[in-house]
Coordinates of C-alpha atoms in Angstrom, one line a residue:
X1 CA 6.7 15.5 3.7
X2 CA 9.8 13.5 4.2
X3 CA 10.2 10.4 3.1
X4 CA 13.1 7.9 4.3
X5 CA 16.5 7.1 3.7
X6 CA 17.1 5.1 0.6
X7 CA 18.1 2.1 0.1
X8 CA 21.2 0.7 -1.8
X9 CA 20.2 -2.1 -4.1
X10 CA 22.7 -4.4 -5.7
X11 CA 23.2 -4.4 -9.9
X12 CA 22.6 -8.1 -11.0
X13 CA 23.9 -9.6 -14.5
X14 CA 21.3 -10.5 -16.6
X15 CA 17.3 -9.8 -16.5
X16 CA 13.8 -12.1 -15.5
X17 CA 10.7 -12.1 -17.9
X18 CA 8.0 -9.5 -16.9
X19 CA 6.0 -9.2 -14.0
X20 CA 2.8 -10.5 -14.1
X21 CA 0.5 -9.9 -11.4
X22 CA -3.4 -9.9 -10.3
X23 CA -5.5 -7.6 -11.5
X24 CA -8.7 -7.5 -9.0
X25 CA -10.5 -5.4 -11.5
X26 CA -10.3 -8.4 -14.4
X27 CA -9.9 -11.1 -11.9
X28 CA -6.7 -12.3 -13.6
X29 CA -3.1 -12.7 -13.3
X30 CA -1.7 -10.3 -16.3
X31 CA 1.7 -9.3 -17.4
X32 CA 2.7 -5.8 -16.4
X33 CA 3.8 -3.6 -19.2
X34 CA 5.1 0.0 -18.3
X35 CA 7.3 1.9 -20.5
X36 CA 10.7 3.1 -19.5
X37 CA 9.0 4.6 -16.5
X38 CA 6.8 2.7 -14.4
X39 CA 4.1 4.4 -12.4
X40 CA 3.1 3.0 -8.7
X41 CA 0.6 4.7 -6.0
X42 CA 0.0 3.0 -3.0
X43 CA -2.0 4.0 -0.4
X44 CA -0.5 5.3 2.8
X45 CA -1.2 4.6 6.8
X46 CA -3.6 7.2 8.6
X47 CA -1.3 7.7 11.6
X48 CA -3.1 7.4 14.4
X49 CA -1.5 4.2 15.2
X50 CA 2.4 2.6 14.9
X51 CA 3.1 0.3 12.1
X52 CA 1.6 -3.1 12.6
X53 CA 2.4 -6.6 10.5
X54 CA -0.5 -5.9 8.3
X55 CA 0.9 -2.6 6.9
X56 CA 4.4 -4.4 6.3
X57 CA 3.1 -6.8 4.7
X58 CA 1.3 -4.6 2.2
X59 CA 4.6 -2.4 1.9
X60 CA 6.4 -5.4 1.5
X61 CA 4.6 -6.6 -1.4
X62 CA 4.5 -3.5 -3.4
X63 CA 8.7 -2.7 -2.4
X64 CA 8.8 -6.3 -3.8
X65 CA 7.4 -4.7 -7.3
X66 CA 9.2 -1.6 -7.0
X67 CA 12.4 -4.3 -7.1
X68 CA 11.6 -6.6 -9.5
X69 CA 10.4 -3.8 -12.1
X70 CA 14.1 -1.7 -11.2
X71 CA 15.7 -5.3 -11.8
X72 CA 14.1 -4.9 -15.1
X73 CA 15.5 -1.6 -16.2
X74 CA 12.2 0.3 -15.1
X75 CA 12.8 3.8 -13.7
X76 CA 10.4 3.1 -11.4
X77 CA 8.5 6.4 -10.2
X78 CA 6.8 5.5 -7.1
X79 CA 4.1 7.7 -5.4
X80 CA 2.8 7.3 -1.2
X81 CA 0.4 9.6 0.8
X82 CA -0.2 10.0 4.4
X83 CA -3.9 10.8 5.1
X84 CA -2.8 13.2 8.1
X85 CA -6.2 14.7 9.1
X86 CA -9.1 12.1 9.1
X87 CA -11.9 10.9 11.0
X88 CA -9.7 8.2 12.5
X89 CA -7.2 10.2 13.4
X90 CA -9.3 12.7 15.4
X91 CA -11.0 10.7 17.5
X92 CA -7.8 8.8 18.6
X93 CA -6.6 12.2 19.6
X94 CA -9.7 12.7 21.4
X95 CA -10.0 9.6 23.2
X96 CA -6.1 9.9 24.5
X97 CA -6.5 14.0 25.1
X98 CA -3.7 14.7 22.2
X99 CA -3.0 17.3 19.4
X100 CA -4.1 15.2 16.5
X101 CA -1.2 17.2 14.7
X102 CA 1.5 16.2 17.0
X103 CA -0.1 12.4 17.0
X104 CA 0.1 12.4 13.6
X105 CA 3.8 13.4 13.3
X106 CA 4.8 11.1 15.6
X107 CA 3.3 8.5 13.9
X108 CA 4.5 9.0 10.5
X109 CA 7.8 8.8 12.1
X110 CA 7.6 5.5 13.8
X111 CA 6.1 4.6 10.1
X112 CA 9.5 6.1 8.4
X113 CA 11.8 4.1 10.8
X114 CA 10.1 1.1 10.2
X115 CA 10.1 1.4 6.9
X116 CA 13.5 1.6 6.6
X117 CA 14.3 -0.7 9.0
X118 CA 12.7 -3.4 6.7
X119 CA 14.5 -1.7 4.3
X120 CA 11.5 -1.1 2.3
X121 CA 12.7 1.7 -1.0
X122 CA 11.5 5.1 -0.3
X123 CA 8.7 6.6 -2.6
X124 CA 9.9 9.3 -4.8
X125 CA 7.1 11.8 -3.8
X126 CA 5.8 10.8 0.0
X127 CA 2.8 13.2 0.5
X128 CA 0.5 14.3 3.5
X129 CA -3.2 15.3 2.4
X130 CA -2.6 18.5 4.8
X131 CA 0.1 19.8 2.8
X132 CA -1.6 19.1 -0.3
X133 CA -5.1 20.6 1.2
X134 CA -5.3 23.4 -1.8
X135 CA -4.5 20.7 -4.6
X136 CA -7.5 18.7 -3.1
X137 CA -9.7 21.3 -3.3
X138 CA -8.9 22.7 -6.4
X139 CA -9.1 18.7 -7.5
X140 CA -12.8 18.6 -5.4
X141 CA -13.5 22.7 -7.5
X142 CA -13.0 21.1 -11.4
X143 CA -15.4 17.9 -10.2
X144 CA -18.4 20.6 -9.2
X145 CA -17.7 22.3 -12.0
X146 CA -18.1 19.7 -14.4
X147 CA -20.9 17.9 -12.8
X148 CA -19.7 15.2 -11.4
X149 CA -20.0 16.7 -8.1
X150 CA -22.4 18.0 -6.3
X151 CA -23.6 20.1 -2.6
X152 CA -26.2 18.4 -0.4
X153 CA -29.0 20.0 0.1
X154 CA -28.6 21.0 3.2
X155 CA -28.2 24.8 4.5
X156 CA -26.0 24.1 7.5
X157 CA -23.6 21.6 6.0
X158 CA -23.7 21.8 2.5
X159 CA -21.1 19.8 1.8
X160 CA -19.8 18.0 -1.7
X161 CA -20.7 14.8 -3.0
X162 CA -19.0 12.9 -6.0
X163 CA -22.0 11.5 -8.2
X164 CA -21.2 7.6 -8.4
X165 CA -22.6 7.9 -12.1
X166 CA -20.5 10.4 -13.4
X167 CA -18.3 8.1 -15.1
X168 CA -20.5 5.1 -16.4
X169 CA -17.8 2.7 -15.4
X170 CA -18.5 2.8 -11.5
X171 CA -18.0 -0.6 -9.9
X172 CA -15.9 -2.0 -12.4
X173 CA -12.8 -1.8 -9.8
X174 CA -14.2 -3.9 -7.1
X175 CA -16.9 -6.1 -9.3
X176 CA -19.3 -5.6 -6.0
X177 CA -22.9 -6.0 -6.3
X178 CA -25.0 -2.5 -5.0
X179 CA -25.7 -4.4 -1.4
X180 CA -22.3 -5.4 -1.0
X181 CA -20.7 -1.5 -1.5
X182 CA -23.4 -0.4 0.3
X183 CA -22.5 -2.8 3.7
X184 CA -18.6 -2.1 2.9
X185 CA -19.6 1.5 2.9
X186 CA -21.3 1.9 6.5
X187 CA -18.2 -0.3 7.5
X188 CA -15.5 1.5 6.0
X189 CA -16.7 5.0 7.0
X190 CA -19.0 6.1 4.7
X191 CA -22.6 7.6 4.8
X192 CA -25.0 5.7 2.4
X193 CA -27.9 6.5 4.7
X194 CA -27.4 10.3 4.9
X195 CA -30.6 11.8 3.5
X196 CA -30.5 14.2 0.2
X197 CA -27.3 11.9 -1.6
X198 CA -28.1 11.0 -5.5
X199 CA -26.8 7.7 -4.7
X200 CA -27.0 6.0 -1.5
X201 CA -23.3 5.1 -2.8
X202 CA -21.9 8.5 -3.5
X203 CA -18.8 9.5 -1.4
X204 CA -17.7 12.3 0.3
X205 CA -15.9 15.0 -1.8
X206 CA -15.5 18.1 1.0
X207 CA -16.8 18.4 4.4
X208 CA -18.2 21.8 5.6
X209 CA -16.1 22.9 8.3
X210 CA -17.9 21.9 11.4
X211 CA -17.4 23.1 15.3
X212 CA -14.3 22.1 17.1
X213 CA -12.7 20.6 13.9
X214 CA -9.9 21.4 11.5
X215 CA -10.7 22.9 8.9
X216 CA -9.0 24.3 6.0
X217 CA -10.3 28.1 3.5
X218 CA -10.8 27.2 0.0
X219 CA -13.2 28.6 -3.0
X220 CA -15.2 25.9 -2.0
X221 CA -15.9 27.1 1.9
X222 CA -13.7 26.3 4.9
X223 CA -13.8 22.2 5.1
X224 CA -11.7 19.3 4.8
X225 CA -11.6 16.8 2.0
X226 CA -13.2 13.5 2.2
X227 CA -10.7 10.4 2.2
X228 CA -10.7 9.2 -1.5
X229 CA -10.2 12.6 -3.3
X230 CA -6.9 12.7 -1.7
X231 CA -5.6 9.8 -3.3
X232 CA -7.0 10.9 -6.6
X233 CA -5.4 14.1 -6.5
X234 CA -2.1 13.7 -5.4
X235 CA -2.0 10.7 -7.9
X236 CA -2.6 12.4 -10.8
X237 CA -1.1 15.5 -10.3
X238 CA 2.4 13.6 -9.7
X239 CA 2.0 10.5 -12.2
X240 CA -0.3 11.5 -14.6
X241 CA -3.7 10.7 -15.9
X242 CA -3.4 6.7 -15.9
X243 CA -0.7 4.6 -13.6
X244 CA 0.3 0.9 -14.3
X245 CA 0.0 -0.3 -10.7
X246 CA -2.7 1.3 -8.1
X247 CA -2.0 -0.8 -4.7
X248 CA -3.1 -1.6 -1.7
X249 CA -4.7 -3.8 1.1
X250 CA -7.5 -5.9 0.4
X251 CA -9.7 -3.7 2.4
X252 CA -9.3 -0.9 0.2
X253 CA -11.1 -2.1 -2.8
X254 CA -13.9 -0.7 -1.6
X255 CA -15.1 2.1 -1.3
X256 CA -11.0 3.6 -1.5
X257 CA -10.0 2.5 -4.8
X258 CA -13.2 2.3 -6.8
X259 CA -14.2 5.8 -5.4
X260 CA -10.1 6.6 -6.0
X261 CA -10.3 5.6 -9.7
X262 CA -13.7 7.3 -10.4
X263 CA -12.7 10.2 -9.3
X264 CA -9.6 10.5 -11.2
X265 CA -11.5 9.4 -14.4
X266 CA -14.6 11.4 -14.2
X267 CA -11.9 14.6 -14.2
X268 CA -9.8 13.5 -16.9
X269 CA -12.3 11.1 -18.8
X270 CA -8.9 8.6 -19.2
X271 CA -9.9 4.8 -18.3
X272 CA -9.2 2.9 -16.7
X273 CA -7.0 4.7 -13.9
X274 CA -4.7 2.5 -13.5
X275 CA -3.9 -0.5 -15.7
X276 CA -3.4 -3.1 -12.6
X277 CA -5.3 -2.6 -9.4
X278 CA -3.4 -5.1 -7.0
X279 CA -4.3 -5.9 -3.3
X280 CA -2.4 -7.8 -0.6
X281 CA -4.1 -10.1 1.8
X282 CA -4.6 -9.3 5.9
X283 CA -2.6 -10.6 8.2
X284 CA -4.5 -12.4 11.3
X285 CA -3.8 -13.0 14.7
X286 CA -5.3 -15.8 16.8
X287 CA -7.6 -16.4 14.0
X288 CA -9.1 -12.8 13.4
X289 CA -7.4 -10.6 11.0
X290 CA -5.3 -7.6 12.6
X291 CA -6.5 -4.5 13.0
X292 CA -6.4 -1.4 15.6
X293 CA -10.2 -1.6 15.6
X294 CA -9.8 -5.2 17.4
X295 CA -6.6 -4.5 19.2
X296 CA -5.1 -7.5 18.4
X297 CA -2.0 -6.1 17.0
X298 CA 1.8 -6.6 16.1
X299 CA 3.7 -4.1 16.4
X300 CA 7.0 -4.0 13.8
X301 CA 8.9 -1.6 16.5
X302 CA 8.1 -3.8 19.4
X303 CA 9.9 -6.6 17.3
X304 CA 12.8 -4.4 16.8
X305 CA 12.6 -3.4 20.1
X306 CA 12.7 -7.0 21.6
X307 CA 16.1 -7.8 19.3
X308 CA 14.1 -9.1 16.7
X309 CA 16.2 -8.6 13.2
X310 CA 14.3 -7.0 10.3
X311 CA 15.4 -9.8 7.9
X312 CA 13.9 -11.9 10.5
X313 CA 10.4 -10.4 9.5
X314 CA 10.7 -9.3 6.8
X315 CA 11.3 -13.5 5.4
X316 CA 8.1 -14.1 8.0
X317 CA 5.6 -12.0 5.7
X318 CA 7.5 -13.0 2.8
X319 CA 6.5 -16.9 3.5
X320 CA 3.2 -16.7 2.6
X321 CA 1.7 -15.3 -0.7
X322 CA 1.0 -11.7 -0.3
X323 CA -2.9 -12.0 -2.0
X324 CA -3.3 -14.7 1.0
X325 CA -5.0 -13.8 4.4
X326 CA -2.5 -15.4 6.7
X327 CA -1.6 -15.7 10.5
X328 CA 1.0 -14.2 12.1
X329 CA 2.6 -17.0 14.7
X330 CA 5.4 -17.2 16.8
X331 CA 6.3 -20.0 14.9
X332 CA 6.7 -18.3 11.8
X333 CA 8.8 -16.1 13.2
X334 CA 11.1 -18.8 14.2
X335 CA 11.5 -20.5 10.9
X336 CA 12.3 -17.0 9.6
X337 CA 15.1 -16.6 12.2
X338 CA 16.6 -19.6 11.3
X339 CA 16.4 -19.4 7.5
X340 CA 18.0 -15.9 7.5
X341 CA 20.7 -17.2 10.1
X342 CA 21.2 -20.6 7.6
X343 CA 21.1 -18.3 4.5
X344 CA 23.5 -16.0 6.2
X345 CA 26.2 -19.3 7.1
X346 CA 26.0 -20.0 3.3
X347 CA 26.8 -16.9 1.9
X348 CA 29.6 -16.0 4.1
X349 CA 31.1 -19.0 2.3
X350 CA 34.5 -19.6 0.4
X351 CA 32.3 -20.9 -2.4
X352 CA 29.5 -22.7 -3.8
X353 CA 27.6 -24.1 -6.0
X354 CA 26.8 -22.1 -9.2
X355 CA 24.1 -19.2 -8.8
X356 CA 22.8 -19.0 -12.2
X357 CA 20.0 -21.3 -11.9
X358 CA 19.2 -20.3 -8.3
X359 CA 19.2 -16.6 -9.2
X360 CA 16.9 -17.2 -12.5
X361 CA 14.5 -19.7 -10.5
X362 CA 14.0 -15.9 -7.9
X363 CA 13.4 -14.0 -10.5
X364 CA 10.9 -16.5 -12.2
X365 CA 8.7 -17.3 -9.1
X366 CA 8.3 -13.6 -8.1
X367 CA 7.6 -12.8 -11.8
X368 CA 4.6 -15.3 -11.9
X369 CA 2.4 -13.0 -9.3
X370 CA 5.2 -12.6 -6.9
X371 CA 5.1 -16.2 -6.0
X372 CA 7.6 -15.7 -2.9
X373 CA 7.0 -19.0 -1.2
X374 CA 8.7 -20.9 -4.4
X375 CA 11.5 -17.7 -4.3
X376 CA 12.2 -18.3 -1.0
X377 CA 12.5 -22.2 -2.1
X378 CA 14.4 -21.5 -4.8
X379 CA 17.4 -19.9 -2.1
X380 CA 16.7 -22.7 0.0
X381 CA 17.7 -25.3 -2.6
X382 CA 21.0 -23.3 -3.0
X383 CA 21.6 -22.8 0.4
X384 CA 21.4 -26.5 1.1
X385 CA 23.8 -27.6 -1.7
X386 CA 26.0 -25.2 0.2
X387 CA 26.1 -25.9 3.0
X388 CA 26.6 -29.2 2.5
X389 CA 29.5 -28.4 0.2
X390 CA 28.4 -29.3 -3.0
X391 CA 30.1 -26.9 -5.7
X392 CA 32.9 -24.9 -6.0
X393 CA 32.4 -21.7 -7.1
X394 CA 34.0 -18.5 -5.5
X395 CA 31.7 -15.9 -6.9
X396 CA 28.6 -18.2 -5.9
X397 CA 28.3 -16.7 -2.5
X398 CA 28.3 -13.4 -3.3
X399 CA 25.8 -13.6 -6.4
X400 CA 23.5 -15.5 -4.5
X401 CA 24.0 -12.5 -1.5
X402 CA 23.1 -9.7 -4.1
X403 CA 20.4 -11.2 -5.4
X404 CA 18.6 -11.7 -2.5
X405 CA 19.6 -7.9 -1.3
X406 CA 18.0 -6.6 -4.8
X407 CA 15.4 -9.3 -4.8
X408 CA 14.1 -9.7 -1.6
X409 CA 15.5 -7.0 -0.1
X410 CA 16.8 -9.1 2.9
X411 CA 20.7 -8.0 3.4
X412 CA 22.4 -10.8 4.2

């Protein structure tokens, strides 16, 4: 599948410490530590819907990583899916009489455009689940076969179940008590109630191919994969048996990432999965948190649409911590405008006052658990000394633009 453009990123002088960021699986804020190459997957939209301020802020977050670990020397090799046939995804075809195909497609390409409108860096390897249908099911074959999967017993749908036990380290993702994944699990599309399962818990591996669906020949029957296999598979078959940094929403702890991680370890017995599972908070509107299930959404390409610049929301998302559930306001917007318009005046400067300690104070802040309410600070204070003249320093400007650009990734 085709990813976007990339994105030109500035060389800065110099280096930060290393990232440290929070681990939900430990509960603590720990130093990243990836060799030469470090390993990201985050999870991709289902595209039955355009990008809203809640995926942008997720993607935000994690191109924020992607930046800081490149500014660091990292080659960073960076891993996204697209979950292009899905439960979701069918029914909103159904309900608006579309080709879930064609819905999907066009979907996926509002995603890219805003993507790169925020100028967000492209993964390396940007993958649908339908193009990587026979990797999936060979993935879903090797669980069956080595017992960590399993049919229902049932003769019309037979279908595959992973066995929440295989591993002996189930749960240790989320840290969820057995009622709590089982309520998340009857929210979040799963079936802990469906009679003949080992585990009320156990997740769906590959669904029998049912009437008036897609469905897709394999050695396992004609199905379709269940949602979390996909993200196992395409993970490790592109980055390897463990990764440094599994992201996500907050709402994917459970049951995506602990199913994600269990099934990726119960095939290659290498844990834990990932050495950081990190999460970004929801975004709210009007006090609820935003979702296409409410309908109380913002829409990134009805901002671009209405004039609004990029920079402009990109700062917005960036003002509050990305592990925080925060509101989305037309108020925040404003103060975004006019930062990016004030950090814009003071760049375009003849000078200023001296970057070093402006550029150091970024790179410390979003080192300490991307802590980009202080980095945004940090610009501030030199924006103001700026602005109102104070220093004299011709290459000022421009540092302090580059920095940002890599940074941030606002272009000022």
């Amino acid at each position: 599948m085709q990813s976007w453009a990339p994105v030109d990123i500035p060389r800065l002088e110099g280096g930060g410490p290393p990232l440290r960021l929070h681990d939900t699986s430990t509960g603590r804020i720990r130093p990243t530590a990836p060799g030469p190459e470090a390993t990201m997957y985050v999870c991709g939209i289902t595209p039955y819907d355009a990008t809203h301020l809640g995926h942008a802020a997720t993607y935000l977050a994690f191109d924020l990583v992607n930046r800081y670990w490149r500014d660091l020397g990292h080659d960073v090799h960076y891993v996204q899916n697209v979950t292009d046939i899905d439960e979701p995804l069918l029914e909103r075809a159904a309900r608006d009489q579309d080709d879930w195909v064609v819905l999907g497609m066009r979907e996926t390409a509002l995603f890219r455009e805003d993507m790169e409108a925020l100028r967000v860096v492209p993964p390396r390897h940007y993958i649908g689940a339908v193009e990587a249908m026979t990797e999936i099911s060979e993935f879903v074959g090797k669980l069956l076969a080595g017992g960590s999967a399993y049919r229902i017993d049932d003769p019309e749908y037979p279908d595959v179940y992973f066995d929440s036990s295989a591993t002996g380290h189930f749960g240790y993702e989320s840290n969820y008590d057995e009622q709590t994944m089982l309520r998340l699990s009857r929210e979040r599309g799963g079936d802990p109630d469906r009679p003949g399962k080992r585990h009320p818990t156990d997740a769906l591996l590959w669904r029998m191919a049912r009437e008036g669906e897609p469905s897709w020949e394999s050695e396992l029957g004609a199905g379709r994969p269940g949602w979390h296999v996909e993200c196992a598979a395409i993970s490790l078959n592109r980055l390897g048996e463990q990764i440094d940094l599994n992201g996500g929403g907050s709402d994917l702890i459970f049951p995506h990432h602990e199913f994600g991680a269990a099934h990726a370890e119960a095939l290659t017995g290498a844990h834990p999965f990932a050495r950081h599972y990190v999460h970004s908070g929801m975004i709210g509107l009007d006090g609820e948190k935003m979702s296409k299930s409410r309908g109380n959404l913002v829409f990134v390409s009805k901002l671009r649409s209405a004039g609004v610049d990029p920079g402009a929301i990109r700062l917005a998302l960036l003002s509050g911590h990305y592990r925080e559930d925060r509101p989305w306001t037309d108020e925040l917007l404003a103060q975004a405008q006019e930062r990016l318009a004030r950090w814009r005046e003071a760049v375009a400067l003849d000078a200023g006052p001296d970057a070093a300690e402006a550029v150091a104070n970024l790179r410390t802040h979003l080192a300490d658990d991307l802590d980009t309410p202080r980095a945004l600070a940090a610009v501030d204070a030199w924006v103001s000394a700026a602005l109102e003249r104070r220093g004299g320093d011709a290459a000022a400007p421009g540092v302090v633009r580059d920095a940002v650009d890599a940074l941030l990734g606002v272009e000022l």
